[in-house]
Amino acid sequence: MTTDSARARPTKPTVVLWDWLRQNLFNTWYNAIISVVIAFLLYQLLSNLLGWLLTTQGWIAVLTNIRLLFVGRYPPDQVWRVEVVVALIALLTGLSGGVWKGIVRNLATGFGLILFVLSLIAFTFPNDGFNPMIAAPIFLLGSSALLALGIWGGSRIAERLRIPLIISWVLLYPIGILIIRGGVGLPVVETNLWGGLLLTLILSSSGIILSFPLGVLLALGRRSDLPIVKGFCIAYIELIRGIPLVTVLFMAQLMLPLFLPDQVRIDSVVRAMVAVTLFSAAYLAENVRGGLQSLPRGQAEAARALGLNSVQTTLLITLPQALRAIIPVLVGQFISLFKDTSLVVIVGLIDLLGIARTIYSQAEWKDFTGGVWRETLFVVAVIYWIFSFTMSRTSKKIEEKMSVGYR
Amino acid sequence: MSVAPPSQQQTRIPFYRDTRIIAVLLQIFFLIAVVGFIWFLYSNMMAGLRRSNLLPNYSFLSQPASFPISESPIPYDPGRTYGYAFVVGVLNTLRVAVIGIVLSTILGIIIGVSRLSSNWMLRSVATAYVELVRNIPLLLQLFFWLIMSQEFPRIQDAISVADLFYLHNRGVTLPWFGVGSSFAVWQIWIAVGLVAGLILYIVRRIQFVRRDRPGVALPWALLLAVSIVLVGFFVSGITSGNWPLILDVPVLQRFNFLGGVTITTNFTALLMGLVIYTAVFIGEIVRSGIQAVNKGQREAARALGLTPGQTLRLVIFPQALRIMIPPMTSQYLNLTKNSSLAVAIGFPDLFAVAGTTLNQTGQTVPVMLIVMLAYLSVSLVTSLLMNWYNKRIQLVER
């Protein structure tokens, strides 16, 4: 049956270039005009852009500040700790890619390739002066090797690795923060020294991870029958969603120190983290609520009929299904959080965007005609773009796969 | 297997297993916890403020602000009060938000339709634009536009377009209308035109309902109103010898322009950034809205003999609109909230004014409360309006 239908599928028509052009670019007179105009504009734009990319000398500003871009003012002799965390993430990603295959494997392969290409780029630069991260090329190559090893090893012992892997992903955030901040045996690196891409990633992942429990509770509260709990949750969610993130960040900077007792002192990175968490929780709550609403009533009713009480029903039946259904939405929220953390520049933190501003206003680039802001902003934009684009593609893939599963 | 005999007497449920009582108890605990937590924060805050002698006090609102605001739709000088400065901030925010919403809707519809175009080149360019813009933080884009617009020549060497428009590093200067002496007469004409247009519109609508067939009302009404206003413009201008509106062409002086209006760089950069960023999301909404309309609808409309334009206008778009309105509302709200990024590029919106006030008075709590209330009420009004519109265009189920 299946082979028959596969055989009966018509052969793909061969498309001649001229036919394709006529059908897709010149099928009506106005489409022909539009095509020609766009082609002209596009040529102008791309040739200018390419010319600038290849001829400008401003890249040196980015290259000399590459460490600043990635880790900010993190002490150079402690940067290996960040590298350890990245290597750990590479290993875990590789193992997960090996175990779960499919989308996860594609992601892992992509990540590994990026690390590999970066290491090649890093090798081509002279090690003195230009590249302050001395171990960078070796570290990058090592991480990509570790990742490849992970994929290979993961696929071999997939069955036994599943549970330990999930546990290590859960533990990754606290352990990563512990290694980066130090404390137990390691010298402490205060949070005000964190910066660059490191700070951006920490802020956005903290935002999504820490806001998770709060967001789920708020969502459950908003759906509960208890009027006081429900009212409180609605008030919180709508209040936060009605005001801009900048306001929340500002309030956290100014009012958190006031709210806390005198002996507790928290610095501005932690304040920003609190703000991002409180902000993100309201949006997460709405997403979780959407997931809960999308479940058929029968699920909860069946659970109650089987004798589960309401707590058991929520924890074992409805919540897991709701969370599974909203994975793509959560990735979307993570993307917008990742972009929105750039607003911490306004309250004086130096994340990836803040570093860009620092770099192009350095005194040594004054003599460059036109400054180096184009090059710096370009590199930072590319970094933001790669992260967001990869994540949005992944969430789209997950969504497609899940909708196939439901059908 | 023995079956337990039904209990003879009605067993009373103990109170700790009665869900009604548990619910009440739970809520009381919750209330105590929340109130206790808030009270803890509040008392800490009041103690801290008392020590630094900054107890919340709203009297600063009526004191002179004594800081300049670079642009304002209403007359402002540093002698005005803080309260007045806040009003200026709110108006500036609203100005950006309203203009931004209109422009980003237009651009968004263009992008959304382009992404569905049969022209491969147009479709790809629109897709590339969407993927490029939505994956880069808005603040980065705003920085880009701001620095970009400051790269224009100084005001003395402004680029002039036909001696009417001038581009320079402080903004764009363009001609504007001044009020002439016959303006008062013309105002009457405007009023007459509006009333006539309105009457025509209502009459046409009543006709449609009576004859039970569709038609066009608004364009005719607008045409009538505009033509009456135009005739009035010429009649009042010719009879009194000077025009009701005079074009005020900017003239370059030594250091600035005389006449015309200057739209500042900061405003332009903010508006451009917001429009270009938000239009992407609106474009996606428009695209998915059009795609969500059943294919049979288009085919049926064509089969009934409607032209492609009519199909889009009378069949596809009204249905797509119903799907598009709720997500559109949240994009409009996002744009309004994102306009608070103005503070990063030096446009005096509500948030920027609040920041300056905060630095000068140290009144954290009142200032933050005012800002929150202002944004909340803007959000609330927008979503009420959009909900009203949404309800109006929804299908009436019979």
Short mmCIF file of C-alpha atoms in Angstrom, two decimals, chain A residues 25-182:
data_model
loop_
_atom_site.label_atom_id
_atom_site.label_comp_id
_atom_site.label_asym_id
_atom_site.label_seq_id
_atom_site.Cartn_x
_atom_site.Cartn_y
_atom_site.Cartn_z
CA LEU A 25 9.17 37.78 -10.90
CA PHE A 26 7.47 38.99 -14.06
CA ASN A 27 4.01 37.44 -13.99
CA THR A 28 2.22 40.82 -14.21
CA TRP A 29 3.36 44.24 -15.33
CA TYR A 30 3.37 45.69 -11.80
CA ASN A 31 5.29 42.71 -10.45
CA ALA A 32 7.88 43.30 -13.16
CA ILE A 33 8.29 46.92 -12.04
CA ILE A 34 8.50 45.90 -8.39
CA SER A 35 11.11 43.24 -9.18
CA VAL A 36 13.32 45.60 -11.11
CA VAL A 37 13.11 48.36 -8.48
CA ILE A 38 13.85 45.96 -5.64
CA ALA A 39 16.72 44.36 -7.54
CA PHE A 40 18.27 47.76 -8.09
CA LEU A 41 17.87 48.85 -4.46
CA LEU A 42 19.12 45.52 -3.19
CA TYR A 43 22.19 45.72 -5.39
CA GLN A 44 22.95 49.22 -4.09
CA LEU A 45 22.49 48.17 -0.49
CA LEU A 46 24.43 44.93 -0.64
CA SER A 47 27.33 46.28 -2.66
CA ASN A 48 27.73 49.20 -0.25
CA LEU A 49 27.42 46.92 2.77
CA LEU A 50 29.92 44.42 1.41
CA GLY A 51 32.32 47.17 0.44
CA TRP A 52 32.15 48.59 3.93
CA LEU A 53 32.51 45.19 5.61
CA LEU A 54 35.66 44.38 3.63
CA THR A 55 37.39 47.74 3.62
CA THR A 56 36.70 49.27 7.03
CA GLN A 57 39.56 49.34 9.50
CA GLY A 58 37.30 49.65 12.53
CA TRP A 59 37.25 45.94 13.35
CA ILE A 60 40.42 46.45 15.33
CA ALA A 61 38.32 48.19 18.02
CA VAL A 62 36.22 45.07 18.42
CA LEU A 63 39.19 42.72 18.28
CA THR A 64 41.19 44.48 20.97
CA ASN A 65 38.13 44.47 23.22
CA ILE A 66 36.98 40.94 22.53
CA ARG A 67 37.33 39.83 26.15
CA LEU A 68 35.35 42.86 27.32
CA LEU A 69 32.64 41.94 24.83
CA PHE A 70 32.30 38.43 26.18
CA VAL A 71 32.83 38.70 29.93
CA GLY A 72 33.03 42.41 30.73
CA ARG A 73 35.24 43.35 33.67
CA TYR A 74 35.44 39.77 34.91
CA PRO A 75 39.04 39.34 36.22
CA PRO A 76 41.21 37.98 33.36
CA ASP A 77 42.93 35.43 35.57
CA GLN A 78 39.53 34.02 36.54
CA VAL A 79 38.07 33.78 33.05
CA TRP A 80 38.85 30.06 33.01
CA ARG A 81 35.85 29.63 35.30
CA VAL A 82 33.51 30.96 32.65
CA GLU A 83 35.25 28.70 30.16
CA VAL A 84 34.67 25.71 32.44
CA VAL A 85 30.96 26.52 32.52
CA VAL A 86 30.83 26.84 28.72
CA ALA A 87 32.67 23.52 28.37
CA LEU A 88 30.19 21.96 30.80
CA ILE A 89 27.29 23.27 28.72
CA ALA A 90 28.97 21.95 25.57
CA LEU A 91 29.35 18.49 27.12
CA LEU A 92 25.75 18.42 28.35
CA THR A 93 24.43 19.65 25.01
CA GLY A 94 26.46 16.99 23.22
CA LEU A 95 25.23 14.22 25.49
CA SER A 96 21.62 15.38 25.14
CA GLY A 97 22.04 15.50 21.37
CA GLY A 98 23.25 11.94 21.43
CA VAL A 99 20.47 10.76 23.71
CA TRP A 100 17.43 12.53 22.27
CA LYS A 101 18.48 12.92 18.63
CA GLY A 102 16.23 14.95 16.32
CA ILE A 103 16.04 18.67 17.07
CA VAL A 104 18.33 18.45 20.09
CA ARG A 105 20.99 16.78 17.98
CA ASN A 106 20.71 19.48 15.32
CA LEU A 107 21.09 22.15 17.98
CA ALA A 108 24.11 20.39 19.46
CA THR A 109 25.71 20.02 16.05
CA GLY A 110 25.13 23.70 15.31
CA PHE A 111 26.58 24.75 18.66
CA GLY A 112 29.61 22.51 18.10
CA LEU A 113 30.18 23.94 14.63
CA ILE A 114 30.03 27.49 15.95
CA LEU A 115 32.59 26.64 18.65
CA PHE A 116 34.81 24.97 16.04
CA VAL A 117 34.65 27.89 13.61
CA LEU A 118 35.33 30.35 16.44
CA SER A 119 38.36 28.31 17.47
CA LEU A 120 39.69 28.38 13.90
CA ILE A 121 39.19 32.15 13.81
CA ALA A 122 40.88 32.50 17.18
CA PHE A 123 43.87 30.43 15.98
CA THR A 124 44.49 32.78 13.08
CA PHE A 125 44.95 35.78 15.33
CA PRO A 126 48.37 36.36 16.85
CA ASN A 127 48.24 35.46 20.49
CA ASP A 128 49.95 38.56 21.81
CA GLY A 129 48.22 41.89 22.10
CA PHE A 130 45.23 41.11 19.91
CA ASN A 131 43.85 38.24 21.86
CA PRO A 132 43.94 38.62 25.60
CA MET A 133 42.12 35.34 26.18
CA ILE A 134 45.25 33.28 25.80
CA ALA A 135 43.61 29.92 26.14
CA ALA A 136 40.67 30.89 23.94
CA PRO A 137 41.45 28.92 20.75
CA ILE A 138 42.44 25.81 22.66
CA PHE A 139 39.43 26.16 24.94
CA LEU A 140 37.05 26.57 22.01
CA LEU A 141 38.52 23.62 20.14
CA GLY A 142 38.40 21.55 23.32
CA SER A 143 34.77 22.44 23.93
CA SER A 144 33.76 21.48 20.43
CA ALA A 145 35.67 18.20 20.79
CA LEU A 146 33.94 17.60 24.13
CA LEU A 147 30.60 18.25 22.45
CA ALA A 148 31.33 15.82 19.64
CA LEU A 149 32.43 13.26 22.19
CA GLY A 150 29.19 13.88 24.04
CA ILE A 151 27.07 13.21 20.95
CA TRP A 152 28.98 10.02 20.26
CA GLY A 153 28.89 8.81 23.87
CA GLY A 154 25.31 9.87 24.37
CA SER A 155 24.03 7.87 21.45
CA ARG A 156 25.84 4.75 22.69
CA ILE A 157 24.47 4.62 26.23
CA ALA A 158 21.27 6.57 25.68
CA GLU A 159 19.08 4.49 28.00
CA ARG A 160 21.11 4.86 31.17
CA LEU A 161 21.92 8.53 30.60
CA ARG A 162 18.42 9.96 30.37
CA ILE A 163 17.64 10.56 34.05
CA PRO A 164 21.17 11.68 35.08
CA LEU A 165 21.15 14.13 32.16
CA ILE A 166 17.87 15.73 33.19
CA ILE A 167 19.18 16.05 36.74
CA SER A 168 22.42 17.64 35.54
CA TRP A 169 20.51 20.14 33.38
CA VAL A 170 18.50 21.13 36.45
CA LEU A 171 21.67 21.45 38.51
CA LEU A 172 23.51 23.34 35.76
CA TYR A 173 22.12 26.76 36.69
CA PRO A 174 23.04 26.72 40.40
CA ILE A 175 26.40 25.07 39.76
CA GLY A 176 27.19 27.43 36.91
CA ILE A 177 26.35 30.47 39.03
CA LEU A 178 28.41 29.04 41.87
CA ILE A 179 31.47 28.52 39.66
CA ILE A 180 31.16 31.97 38.10
CA ARG A 181 30.54 33.78 41.38
CA GLY A 182 32.86 31.62 43.46
#
